[in-house]
mmCIF file of C-alpha atoms and ligand atoms in Angstrom:
data_model
loop_
_atom_site.group_PDB
_atom_site.id
_atom_site.type_symbol
_atom_site.label_atom_id
_atom_site.label_comp_id
_atom_site.label_asym_id
_atom_site.label_seq_id
_atom_site.Cartn_x
_atom_site.Cartn_y
_atom_site.Cartn_z
ATOM 1 C CA UNK A 1 -57.719 -48.048 29.998
ATOM 2 C CA UNK A 2 -61.525 -48.257 29.793
ATOM 3 C CA UNK A 3 -63.239 -48.919 26.470
ATOM 4 C CA UNK A 4 -64.617 -45.337 26.498
ATOM 5 C CA UNK A 5 -61.109 -43.903 27.004
ATOM 6 C CA UNK A 6 -59.815 -46.079 24.203
ATOM 7 C CA UNK A 7 -62.546 -44.682 21.921
ATOM 8 C CA UNK A 8 -61.725 -41.106 22.924
ATOM 9 C CA UNK A 9 -58.028 -41.498 22.158
ATOM 10 C CA UNK A 10 -58.870 -43.078 18.794
ATOM 11 C CA UNK A 11 -61.302 -40.229 18.042
ATOM 12 C CA UNK A 12 -58.531 -37.744 18.916
ATOM 13 C CA UNK A 13 -56.018 -39.383 16.585
ATOM 14 C CA UNK A 14 -58.175 -40.647 13.692
ATOM 15 C CA UNK A 15 -60.848 -37.902 13.856
ATOM 16 C CA UNK A 16 -63.571 -40.471 13.325
ATOM 17 C CA UNK A 17 -65.280 -43.440 14.956
ATOM 18 C CA UNK A 18 -67.860 -45.990 13.877
ATOM 19 C CA UNK A 19 -71.486 -44.974 14.475
ATOM 20 C CA UNK A 20 -71.832 -47.705 17.099
ATOM 21 C CA UNK A 21 -68.788 -46.285 18.909
ATOM 22 C CA UNK A 22 -70.167 -42.742 18.894
ATOM 23 C CA UNK A 23 -73.419 -44.154 20.251
ATOM 24 C CA UNK A 24 -71.513 -45.928 23.009
ATOM 25 C CA UNK A 25 -69.858 -42.660 24.060
ATOM 26 C CA UNK A 26 -73.223 -40.913 24.168
ATOM 27 C CA UNK A 27 -74.926 -43.677 26.101
ATOM 28 C CA UNK A 28 -72.161 -44.021 28.687
ATOM 29 C CA UNK A 29 -71.471 -40.275 29.142
ATOM 30 C CA UNK A 30 -70.073 -39.625 32.622
ATOM 31 C CA UNK A 31 -67.958 -36.987 34.383
ATOM 32 C CA UNK A 32 -64.888 -39.093 33.627
ATOM 33 C CA UNK A 33 -65.501 -39.492 29.904
ATOM 34 C CA UNK A 34 -66.473 -35.828 29.719
ATOM 35 C CA UNK A 35 -63.155 -34.808 31.309
ATOM 36 C CA UNK A 36 -61.160 -36.993 28.909
ATOM 37 C CA UNK A 37 -63.035 -35.705 25.850
ATOM 38 C CA UNK A 38 -62.801 -32.118 27.028
ATOM 39 C CA UNK A 39 -59.029 -32.206 27.426
ATOM 40 C CA UNK A 40 -58.497 -33.940 24.070
ATOM 41 C CA UNK A 41 -60.801 -31.455 22.319
ATOM 42 C CA UNK A 42 -59.209 -28.409 23.925
ATOM 43 C CA UNK A 43 -55.719 -29.679 23.069
ATOM 44 C CA UNK A 44 -56.818 -30.060 19.434
ATOM 45 C CA UNK A 45 -58.310 -26.544 19.443
ATOM 46 C CA UNK A 46 -55.144 -25.066 20.987
ATOM 47 C CA UNK A 47 -53.040 -26.780 18.316
ATOM 48 C CA UNK A 48 -54.983 -25.099 15.502
ATOM 49 C CA UNK A 49 -56.325 -21.840 16.938
ATOM 50 C CA UNK A 50 -54.308 -21.313 20.128
ATOM 51 C CA UNK A 51 -56.285 -19.577 22.893
ATOM 52 C CA UNK A 52 -57.896 -17.074 20.510
ATOM 53 C CA UNK A 53 -61.676 -16.772 20.549
ATOM 54 C CA UNK A 54 -63.282 -15.239 17.477
ATOM 55 C CA UNK A 55 -66.091 -12.780 18.045
ATOM 56 C CA UNK A 56 -69.041 -12.195 15.704
ATOM 57 C CA UNK A 57 -71.477 -9.309 16.094
ATOM 58 C CA UNK A 58 -74.954 -10.792 15.902
ATOM 59 C CA UNK A 59 -77.620 -8.550 14.388
ATOM 60 C CA UNK A 60 -81.069 -10.073 14.822
ATOM 61 C CA UNK A 61 -82.664 -7.906 12.172
ATOM 62 C CA UNK A 62 -86.188 -9.313 11.948
ATOM 63 C CA UNK A 63 -88.356 -11.504 14.149
ATOM 64 C CA UNK A 64 -91.044 -11.826 11.485
ATOM 65 C CA UNK A 65 -91.209 -15.373 10.133
ATOM 66 C CA UNK A 66 -93.465 -17.144 7.657
ATOM 67 C CA UNK A 67 -92.599 -20.518 9.176
ATOM 68 C CA UNK A 68 -94.233 -22.285 12.070
ATOM 69 C CA UNK A 69 -91.512 -24.524 13.552
ATOM 70 C CA UNK A 70 -92.951 -26.145 16.682
ATOM 71 C CA UNK A 71 -89.941 -25.237 18.844
ATOM 72 C CA UNK A 72 -89.390 -21.601 17.923
ATOM 73 C CA UNK A 73 -90.698 -18.563 19.792
ATOM 74 C CA UNK A 74 -90.862 -16.338 16.691
ATOM 75 C CA UNK A 75 -92.999 -18.866 14.776
ATOM 76 C CA UNK A 76 -95.768 -17.383 12.643
ATOM 77 C CA UNK A 77 -98.586 -18.409 14.959
ATOM 78 C CA UNK A 78 -97.172 -16.815 18.087
ATOM 79 C CA UNK A 79 -99.468 -13.803 18.404
ATOM 80 C CA UNK A 80 -97.894 -12.695 21.677
ATOM 81 C CA UNK A 81 -94.631 -11.254 20.403
ATOM 82 C CA UNK A 82 -94.104 -7.661 19.271
ATOM 83 C CA UNK A 83 -92.816 -7.985 15.722
ATOM 84 C CA UNK A 84 -90.063 -5.782 14.298
ATOM 85 C CA UNK A 85 -87.790 -5.476 11.314
ATOM 86 C CA UNK A 86 -84.704 -3.282 10.900
ATOM 87 C CA UNK A 87 -84.073 -1.198 7.798
ATOM 88 C CA UNK A 88 -80.741 -0.828 6.062
ATOM 89 C CA UNK A 89 -79.731 2.319 7.941
ATOM 90 C CA UNK A 90 -80.399 0.743 11.359
ATOM 91 C CA UNK A 91 -78.406 -2.337 10.356
ATOM 92 C CA UNK A 92 -75.524 -0.148 9.175
ATOM 93 C CA UNK A 93 -75.680 1.704 12.485
ATOM 94 C CA UNK A 94 -75.309 -1.646 14.320
ATOM 95 C CA UNK A 95 -72.262 -2.387 12.161
ATOM 96 C CA UNK A 96 -70.770 1.038 12.902
ATOM 97 C CA UNK A 97 -70.913 0.517 16.648
ATOM 98 C CA UNK A 98 -69.753 -3.080 16.255
ATOM 99 C CA UNK A 99 -66.796 -2.025 14.128
ATOM 100 C CA UNK A 100 -65.751 0.466 16.792
ATOM 101 C CA UNK A 101 -65.873 -2.302 19.399
ATOM 102 C CA UNK A 102 -63.557 -4.453 17.267
ATOM 103 C CA UNK A 103 -65.994 -6.724 15.446
ATOM 104 C CA UNK A 104 -64.872 -7.816 11.977
ATOM 105 C CA UNK A 105 -67.704 -10.252 11.273
ATOM 106 C CA UNK A 106 -71.367 -9.281 11.225
ATOM 107 C CA UNK A 107 -73.949 -12.039 11.387
ATOM 108 C CA UNK A 108 -77.347 -11.057 10.038
ATOM 109 C CA UNK A 109 -79.878 -13.465 11.476
ATOM 110 C CA UNK A 110 -83.628 -13.377 11.210
ATOM 111 C CA UNK A 111 -86.876 -15.144 10.605
ATOM 112 C CA UNK A 112 -87.930 -15.925 7.040
ATOM 113 C CA UNK A 113 -89.408 -12.476 6.473
ATOM 114 C CA UNK A 114 -90.708 -11.934 2.909
ATOM 115 C CA UNK A 115 -89.981 -8.196 3.181
ATOM 116 C CA UNK A 116 -86.281 -9.023 2.641
ATOM 117 C CA UNK A 117 -86.449 -9.804 -1.057
ATOM 118 C CA UNK A 118 -83.193 -10.468 -2.882
ATOM 119 C CA UNK A 119 -83.024 -6.811 -3.925
ATOM 120 C CA UNK A 120 -83.481 -5.572 -0.347
ATOM 121 C CA UNK A 121 -81.083 -8.067 1.234
ATOM 122 C CA UNK A 122 -78.432 -7.670 -1.485
ATOM 123 C CA UNK A 123 -78.610 -3.901 -0.905
ATOM 124 C CA UNK A 124 -77.956 -4.440 2.801
ATOM 125 C CA UNK A 125 -75.078 -6.870 2.231
ATOM 126 C CA UNK A 126 -73.381 -4.669 -0.354
ATOM 127 C CA UNK A 127 -73.917 -1.607 1.879
ATOM 128 C CA UNK A 128 -72.059 -3.352 4.718
ATOM 129 C CA UNK A 129 -69.246 -4.457 2.407
ATOM 130 C CA UNK A 130 -68.855 -0.943 0.945
ATOM 131 C CA UNK A 131 -68.621 0.628 4.391
ATOM 132 C CA UNK A 132 -66.570 -2.136 6.024
ATOM 133 C CA UNK A 133 -64.576 -3.882 3.285
ATOM 134 C CA UNK A 134 -62.342 -5.591 5.843
ATOM 135 C CA UNK A 135 -65.303 -7.338 7.480
ATOM 136 C CA UNK A 136 -67.013 -10.640 6.761
ATOM 137 C CA UNK A 137 -70.780 -10.897 6.436
ATOM 138 C CA UNK A 138 -72.541 -14.039 7.595
ATOM 139 C CA UNK A 139 -76.176 -14.608 6.712
ATOM 140 C CA UNK A 140 -78.614 -16.762 8.658
ATOM 141 C CA UNK A 141 -81.972 -16.205 7.037
ATOM 142 C CA UNK A 142 -83.192 -19.705 6.376
ATOM 143 C CA UNK A 143 -84.211 -21.456 3.183
ATOM 144 C CA UNK A 144 -84.050 -19.537 -0.096
ATOM 145 C CA UNK A 145 -83.619 -20.488 -3.741
ATOM 146 C CA UNK A 146 -80.262 -21.272 -5.352
ATOM 147 C CA UNK A 147 -80.558 -18.038 -7.366
ATOM 148 C CA UNK A 148 -81.158 -16.053 -4.210
ATOM 149 C CA UNK A 149 -78.166 -17.583 -2.398
ATOM 150 C CA UNK A 150 -76.044 -16.890 -5.484
ATOM 151 C CA UNK A 151 -77.129 -13.248 -5.721
ATOM 152 C CA UNK A 152 -76.398 -12.712 -2.031
ATOM 153 C CA UNK A 153 -72.972 -14.317 -2.421
ATOM 154 C CA UNK A 154 -72.233 -12.114 -5.425
ATOM 155 C CA UNK A 155 -73.340 -9.096 -3.355
ATOM 156 C CA UNK A 156 -70.560 -9.947 -0.883
ATOM 157 C CA UNK A 157 -71.927 -12.405 1.698
ATOM 158 C CA UNK A 158 -69.074 -14.652 2.857
ATOM 159 C CA UNK A 159 -70.722 -17.215 5.112
ATOM 160 C CA UNK A 160 -74.123 -18.787 5.696
ATOM 161 C CA UNK A 161 -75.487 -20.509 8.783
ATOM 162 C CA UNK A 162 -78.352 -22.911 8.224
ATOM 163 C CA UNK A 163 -78.743 -25.489 10.952
ATOM 164 C CA UNK A 164 -79.945 -28.750 9.476
ATOM 165 C CA UNK A 165 -81.862 -29.182 12.807
ATOM 166 C CA UNK A 166 -81.863 -32.995 12.558
ATOM 167 C CA UNK A 167 -80.424 -35.510 10.107
ATOM 168 C CA UNK A 168 -83.307 -37.939 10.646
ATOM 169 C CA UNK A 169 -86.354 -37.453 8.403
ATOM 170 C CA UNK A 170 -88.806 -38.897 10.956
ATOM 171 C CA UNK A 171 -87.452 -36.614 13.686
ATOM 172 C CA UNK A 172 -87.582 -33.640 11.306
ATOM 173 C CA UNK A 173 -91.328 -34.304 10.783
ATOM 174 C CA UNK A 174 -91.964 -34.147 14.526
ATOM 175 C CA UNK A 175 -90.262 -30.744 14.822
ATOM 176 C CA UNK A 176 -91.810 -29.040 11.798
ATOM 177 C CA UNK A 177 -95.244 -28.687 10.189
ATOM 178 C CA UNK A 178 -96.112 -30.420 6.914
ATOM 179 C CA UNK A 179 -95.353 -27.403 4.724
ATOM 180 C CA UNK A 180 -91.646 -27.634 5.584
ATOM 181 C CA UNK A 181 -89.342 -30.205 4.059
ATOM 182 C CA UNK A 182 -86.266 -32.054 5.265
ATOM 183 C CA UNK A 183 -85.123 -32.562 1.665
ATOM 184 C CA UNK A 184 -85.326 -28.864 0.887
ATOM 185 C CA UNK A 185 -83.279 -27.905 3.951
ATOM 186 C CA UNK A 186 -80.592 -30.430 3.096
ATOM 187 C CA UNK A 187 -80.600 -29.312 -0.565
ATOM 188 C CA UNK A 188 -80.140 -25.712 0.576
ATOM 189 C CA UNK A 189 -77.033 -26.694 2.536
ATOM 190 C CA UNK A 190 -75.537 -28.439 -0.494
ATOM 191 C CA UNK A 191 -76.263 -25.407 -2.683
ATOM 192 C CA UNK A 192 -74.691 -22.985 -0.219
ATOM 193 C CA UNK A 193 -71.525 -25.031 -0.195
ATOM 194 C CA UNK A 194 -71.502 -25.368 -3.981
ATOM 195 C CA UNK A 195 -71.810 -21.581 -4.390
ATOM 196 C CA UNK A 196 -68.732 -21.106 -2.225
ATOM 197 C CA UNK A 197 -70.060 -19.870 1.104
ATOM 198 C CA UNK A 198 -68.264 -20.877 4.291
ATOM 199 C CA UNK A 199 -71.233 -22.916 5.415
ATOM 200 C CA UNK A 200 -72.535 -23.811 8.857
ATOM 201 C CA UNK A 201 -75.004 -26.501 9.861
ATOM 202 C CA UNK A 202 -76.072 -27.676 13.313
ATOM 203 C CA UNK A 203 -78.835 -28.834 15.606
ATOM 204 C CA UNK A 204 -80.454 -28.379 18.993
ATOM 205 C CA UNK A 205 -79.349 -30.753 21.726
ATOM 206 C CA UNK A 206 -82.295 -32.338 23.529
ATOM 207 C CA UNK A 207 -84.924 -31.179 21.052
ATOM 208 C CA UNK A 208 -88.217 -33.002 21.639
ATOM 209 C CA UNK A 209 -88.227 -36.688 20.566
ATOM 210 C CA UNK A 210 -84.463 -36.628 19.819
ATOM 211 C CA UNK A 211 -82.733 -39.950 20.533
ATOM 212 C CA UNK A 212 -79.016 -40.670 20.864
ATOM 213 C CA UNK A 213 -79.355 -42.541 17.575
ATOM 214 C CA UNK A 214 -80.604 -39.313 15.970
ATOM 215 C CA UNK A 215 -77.567 -37.480 17.360
ATOM 216 C CA UNK A 216 -75.245 -40.087 15.856
ATOM 217 C CA UNK A 217 -76.931 -39.384 12.491
ATOM 218 C CA UNK A 218 -76.315 -35.671 13.055
ATOM 219 C CA UNK A 219 -72.648 -36.340 13.777
ATOM 220 C CA UNK A 220 -72.332 -38.562 10.716
ATOM 221 C CA UNK A 221 -73.963 -35.917 8.540
ATOM 222 C CA UNK A 222 -71.620 -33.249 9.947
ATOM 223 C CA UNK A 223 -68.572 -35.422 9.335
ATOM 224 C CA UNK A 224 -69.535 -36.118 5.733
ATOM 225 C CA UNK A 225 -70.758 -32.597 4.889
ATOM 226 C CA UNK A 226 -67.517 -31.025 6.178
ATOM 227 C CA UNK A 227 -69.007 -27.641 7.108
ATOM 228 C CA UNK A 228 -66.736 -24.749 8.000
ATOM 229 C CA UNK A 229 -68.963 -23.955 11.022
ATOM 230 C CA UNK A 230 -71.219 -25.970 13.316
ATOM 231 C CA UNK A 231 -73.770 -24.381 15.648
ATOM 232 C CA UNK A 232 -75.258 -26.467 18.424
ATOM 233 C CA UNK A 233 -77.095 -25.398 21.556
ATOM 234 C CA UNK A 234 -79.545 -26.914 24.011
ATOM 235 C CA UNK A 235 -83.248 -26.818 23.137
ATOM 236 C CA UNK A 236 -84.958 -24.391 25.529
ATOM 237 C CA UNK A 237 -88.768 -24.353 25.594
ATOM 238 C CA UNK A 238 -90.726 -21.217 24.761
ATOM 239 C CA UNK A 239 -94.031 -20.743 26.565
ATOM 240 C CA UNK A 240 -95.954 -19.718 23.426
ATOM 241 C CA UNK A 241 -95.091 -22.747 21.312
ATOM 242 C CA UNK A 242 -96.489 -26.284 21.022
ATOM 243 C CA UNK A 243 -93.325 -27.454 22.821
ATOM 244 C CA UNK A 244 -93.877 -25.163 25.840
ATOM 245 C CA UNK A 245 -93.958 -28.074 28.273
ATOM 246 C CA UNK A 246 -91.190 -30.159 26.784
ATOM 247 C CA UNK A 247 -88.015 -30.765 28.760
ATOM 248 C CA UNK A 248 -85.041 -28.453 28.281
ATOM 249 C CA UNK A 249 -81.935 -29.858 26.593
ATOM 250 C CA UNK A 250 -78.876 -30.492 28.744
ATOM 251 C CA UNK A 251 -75.976 -28.033 28.831
ATOM 252 C CA UNK A 252 -73.648 -30.882 29.934
ATOM 253 C CA UNK A 253 -74.586 -32.992 26.937
ATOM 254 C CA UNK A 254 -74.142 -29.957 24.667
ATOM 255 C CA UNK A 255 -70.542 -29.381 25.790
ATOM 256 C CA UNK A 256 -69.818 -33.119 25.543
ATOM 257 C CA UNK A 257 -70.998 -32.919 21.923
ATOM 258 C CA UNK A 258 -68.932 -29.779 21.276
ATOM 259 C CA UNK A 259 -65.857 -31.840 22.168
ATOM 260 C CA UNK A 260 -66.895 -34.710 19.904
ATOM 261 C CA UNK A 261 -67.506 -32.300 17.015
ATOM 262 C CA UNK A 262 -64.124 -30.607 17.575
ATOM 263 C CA UNK A 263 -62.403 -33.991 17.358
ATOM 264 C CA UNK A 264 -64.411 -35.085 14.309
ATOM 265 C CA UNK A 265 -63.642 -31.833 12.471
ATOM 266 C CA UNK A 266 -60.560 -30.228 14.061
ATOM 267 C CA UNK A 267 -60.630 -27.055 11.951
ATOM 268 C CA UNK A 268 -64.295 -26.269 12.397
ATOM 269 C CA UNK A 269 -65.432 -22.894 13.751
ATOM 270 C CA UNK A 270 -67.508 -23.790 16.759
ATOM 271 C CA UNK A 271 -69.517 -21.225 18.724
ATOM 272 C CA UNK A 272 -70.356 -21.391 22.394
ATOM 273 C CA UNK A 273 -73.936 -20.311 21.703
ATOM 274 C CA UNK A 274 -76.286 -17.964 23.543
ATOM 275 C CA UNK A 275 -78.606 -20.917 24.227
ATOM 276 C CA UNK A 276 -75.733 -22.678 26.001
ATOM 277 C CA UNK A 277 -75.071 -19.540 28.069
ATOM 278 C CA UNK A 278 -78.789 -19.291 28.839
ATOM 279 C CA UNK A 279 -79.145 -22.919 29.954
ATOM 280 C CA UNK A 280 -76.103 -22.705 32.236
ATOM 281 C CA UNK A 281 -74.560 -19.508 33.576
ATOM 282 C CA UNK A 282 -71.081 -20.976 33.036
ATOM 283 C CA UNK A 283 -72.125 -22.405 29.677
ATOM 284 C CA UNK A 284 -70.065 -20.145 27.472
ATOM 285 C CA UNK A 285 -66.743 -20.678 29.244
ATOM 286 C CA UNK A 286 -67.491 -24.352 29.661
ATOM 287 C CA UNK A 287 -68.179 -24.566 25.920
ATOM 288 C CA UNK A 288 -64.851 -22.881 25.157
ATOM 289 C CA UNK A 289 -63.050 -25.232 27.547
ATOM 290 C CA UNK A 290 -64.663 -28.111 25.612
ATOM 291 C CA UNK A 291 -63.322 -26.880 22.259
ATOM 292 C CA UNK A 292 -65.575 -24.020 21.137
ATOM 293 C CA UNK A 293 -63.674 -21.053 19.668
ATOM 294 C CA UNK A 294 -66.335 -18.537 18.648
ATOM 295 C CA UNK A 295 -68.761 -16.318 20.561
ATOM 296 C CA UNK A 296 -71.479 -14.197 19.025
ATOM 297 C CA UNK A 297 -72.417 -11.254 21.249
ATOM 298 C CA UNK A 298 -75.591 -9.354 20.460
ATOM 299 C CA UNK A 299 -75.213 -6.217 18.352
ATOM 300 C CA UNK A 300 -78.924 -5.562 17.734
ATOM 301 C CA UNK A 301 -80.381 -2.213 18.838
ATOM 302 C CA UNK A 302 -81.190 -2.295 22.567
ATOM 303 C CA UNK A 303 -84.911 -1.685 22.029
ATOM 304 C CA UNK A 304 -85.477 -4.866 19.988
ATOM 305 C CA UNK A 305 -83.238 -7.342 21.834
ATOM 306 C CA UNK A 306 -85.991 -8.562 24.130
ATOM 307 C CA UNK A 307 -88.247 -9.259 21.132
ATOM 308 C CA UNK A 308 -86.030 -11.843 19.424
ATOM 309 C CA UNK A 309 -87.267 -14.502 21.781
ATOM 310 C CA UNK A 310 -86.540 -17.881 20.245
ATOM 311 C CA UNK A 311 -86.879 -19.402 23.738
ATOM 312 C CA UNK A 312 -87.668 -18.231 27.261
ATOM 313 C CA UNK A 313 -85.128 -16.266 29.360
ATOM 314 C CA UNK A 314 -82.763 -15.711 26.418
ATOM 315 C CA UNK A 315 -79.649 -13.764 27.460
ATOM 316 C CA UNK A 316 -78.911 -10.488 25.726
ATOM 317 C CA UNK A 317 -77.086 -8.378 28.302
ATOM 318 C CA UNK A 318 -73.752 -8.436 30.119
ATOM 319 C CA UNK A 319 -71.057 -10.413 28.314
ATOM 320 C CA UNK A 320 -73.698 -11.517 25.757
ATOM 321 C CA UNK A 321 -73.936 -7.887 24.604
ATOM 322 C CA UNK A 322 -71.528 -6.600 21.998
ATOM 323 C CA UNK A 323 -71.026 -3.271 23.787
ATOM 324 C CA UNK A 324 -69.662 -5.245 26.746
ATOM 325 C CA UNK A 325 -66.660 -6.738 24.996
ATOM 326 C CA UNK A 326 -64.466 -5.756 27.953
ATOM 327 C CA UNK A 327 -66.704 -7.814 30.236
ATOM 328 C CA UNK A 328 -66.393 -10.758 27.863
ATOM 329 C CA UNK A 329 -62.603 -10.404 27.837
ATOM 330 C CA UNK A 330 -62.578 -10.234 31.641
ATOM 331 C CA UNK A 331 -64.559 -13.474 31.833
ATOM 332 C CA UNK A 332 -62.167 -15.286 29.463
ATOM 333 C CA UNK A 333 -58.830 -13.993 30.795
ATOM 334 C CA UNK A 334 -58.629 -16.138 33.949
ATOM 335 C CA UNK A 335 -58.755 -19.207 31.689
ATOM 336 C CA UNK A 336 -56.060 -17.900 29.342
ATOM 337 C CA UNK A 337 -58.394 -17.063 26.449
ATOM 338 C CA UNK A 338 -58.647 -13.754 24.607
ATOM 339 C CA UNK A 339 -60.931 -12.337 21.902
ATOM 340 C CA UNK A 340 -59.500 -11.166 18.607
ATOM 341 C CA UNK A 341 -60.574 -8.336 16.302
ATOM 342 C CA UNK A 342 -60.218 -10.359 13.111
ATOM 343 C CA UNK A 343 -62.549 -11.784 10.477
ATOM 344 C CA UNK A 344 -61.742 -15.251 11.770
ATOM 345 C CA UNK A 345 -62.284 -17.116 8.513
ATOM 346 C CA UNK A 346 -62.299 -20.876 8.362
ATOM 347 C CA UNK A 347 -58.797 -22.342 8.112
ATOM 348 C CA UNK A 348 -60.403 -24.936 5.810
ATOM 349 C CA UNK A 349 -60.743 -22.249 3.128
ATOM 350 C CA UNK A 350 -58.389 -19.457 4.224
ATOM 351 C CA UNK A 351 -54.843 -19.571 5.598
ATOM 352 C CA UNK A 352 -54.905 -18.852 9.343
ATOM 353 C CA UNK A 353 -52.803 -15.708 9.077
ATOM 354 C CA UNK A 354 -55.548 -13.891 7.119
ATOM 355 C CA UNK A 355 -56.268 -11.395 9.909
HETATM 356 N N1 SAM B 1 -84.724 -18.495 10.196
HETATM 357 C C1 SAM B 1 -83.371 -18.920 10.126
HETATM 358 C C2 SAM B 1 -83.291 -20.431 10.052
HETATM 359 O O1 SAM B 1 -84.323 -21.071 10.105
HETATM 360 O O2 SAM B 1 -82.196 -20.951 9.882
HETATM 361 C C3 SAM B 1 -82.512 -18.404 11.256
HETATM 362 C C4 SAM B 1 -83.186 -18.070 12.535
HETATM 363 S S1 SAM B 1 -83.600 -19.501 13.506
HETATM 364 C C5 SAM B 1 -84.604 -18.761 14.744
HETATM 365 C C6 SAM B 1 -82.045 -19.859 14.308
HETATM 366 C C7 SAM B 1 -81.947 -21.138 15.104
HETATM 367 O O3 SAM B 1 -82.533 -20.959 16.380
HETATM 368 C C8 SAM B 1 -82.641 -22.340 14.563
HETATM 369 O O4 SAM B 1 -81.868 -22.939 13.567
HETATM 370 C C9 SAM B 1 -82.846 -23.220 15.808
HETATM 371 O O5 SAM B 1 -81.927 -24.287 15.864
HETATM 372 C C10 SAM B 1 -82.633 -22.233 16.963
HETATM 373 N N2 SAM B 1 -83.798 -22.257 17.870
HETATM 374 C C11 SAM B 1 -85.076 -21.959 17.558
HETATM 375 N N3 SAM B 1 -85.890 -22.207 18.618
HETATM 376 C C12 SAM B 1 -85.097 -22.644 19.627
HETATM 377 C C13 SAM B 1 -85.344 -23.085 20.958
HETATM 378 N N4 SAM B 1 -86.581 -23.134 21.456
HETATM 379 N N5 SAM B 1 -84.296 -23.492 21.713
HETATM 380 C C14 SAM B 1 -83.036 -23.446 21.207
HETATM 381 N N6 SAM B 1 -82.745 -23.056 19.959
HETATM 382 C C15 SAM B 1 -83.759 -22.665 19.156
#
């Protein structure tokens, strides 16, 4: 048995490794270690979730953002994107069509758009919960105050996705302008968890200046934070950002990391992200084979989908589109996977039978 294989079997049984061991796996990544990790991670996923894949209807409800992250296509200073925001009735219409298609989780994601005050956003969340009481609402609207997170939770929001982006302060500074703060983002994550949200963190794989040492810090943070969800996807450059000419992150490294994360946190809800599907046409199924168990097809109105351009060539049609659930099912079936019309709560906080 090679040293790498020994590490993988220890990771699969102990669900942890030393930082230096994680670094070794990253630095020596090969087709062989990938295959060993992939089969251990999928076996772990099968043990807990079987072959079920949870679906979330993603509603990208505003591309207006007050922030200026260097990597993001909807950053404030990009003057070449048509901006839009959806009102409550359009969002409810997205939920109606999503509900019909079998979605029982709606993810409201958007830029940090000041139009969505607590009153406005709480009205939207409670409107969804009144109309679809059997559905979960996930928010992904960036950094807000503790009071705001609490009000949204009390209005009915169940989950919150806030990628930490990087667990290294120096790396954070190279990805964000001075008016944004690593400490604030990390504090937000702690507050979300304290309030009682099923909380998700995550990072881009291959973001500019990222080292394998940074990734080990990300993995260590994830292991200690114990999130219910982790979102990772390759960095993909956007032509209208300061990182336009930076190299794209690797889909192969992303799926390798999905397997490591599955083994570090066996019960985590782990999406095969749109960015992964964009970077590699087989990315989504490859992600699921590596231990992902969530997909988030797009439920936004057709006329705005092309405007939520976080990165170039972003997918939003075919099996990435919520109205094409049958196509998604067809793409999963040959591998023995199937989508389920269920809330798909975290087994860390809810018993798995909770429909
Ligand atoms: N504004 C919210 C926030 O900051 O959490 C949610 C929306 S934000 C656009 C969602 C995620 O998109 C970010 O956390 C980031 O990791 C990812 N993202 C942004 N630009 C990207 C790019 N160029 N390539 C890949 N992912 C990107």
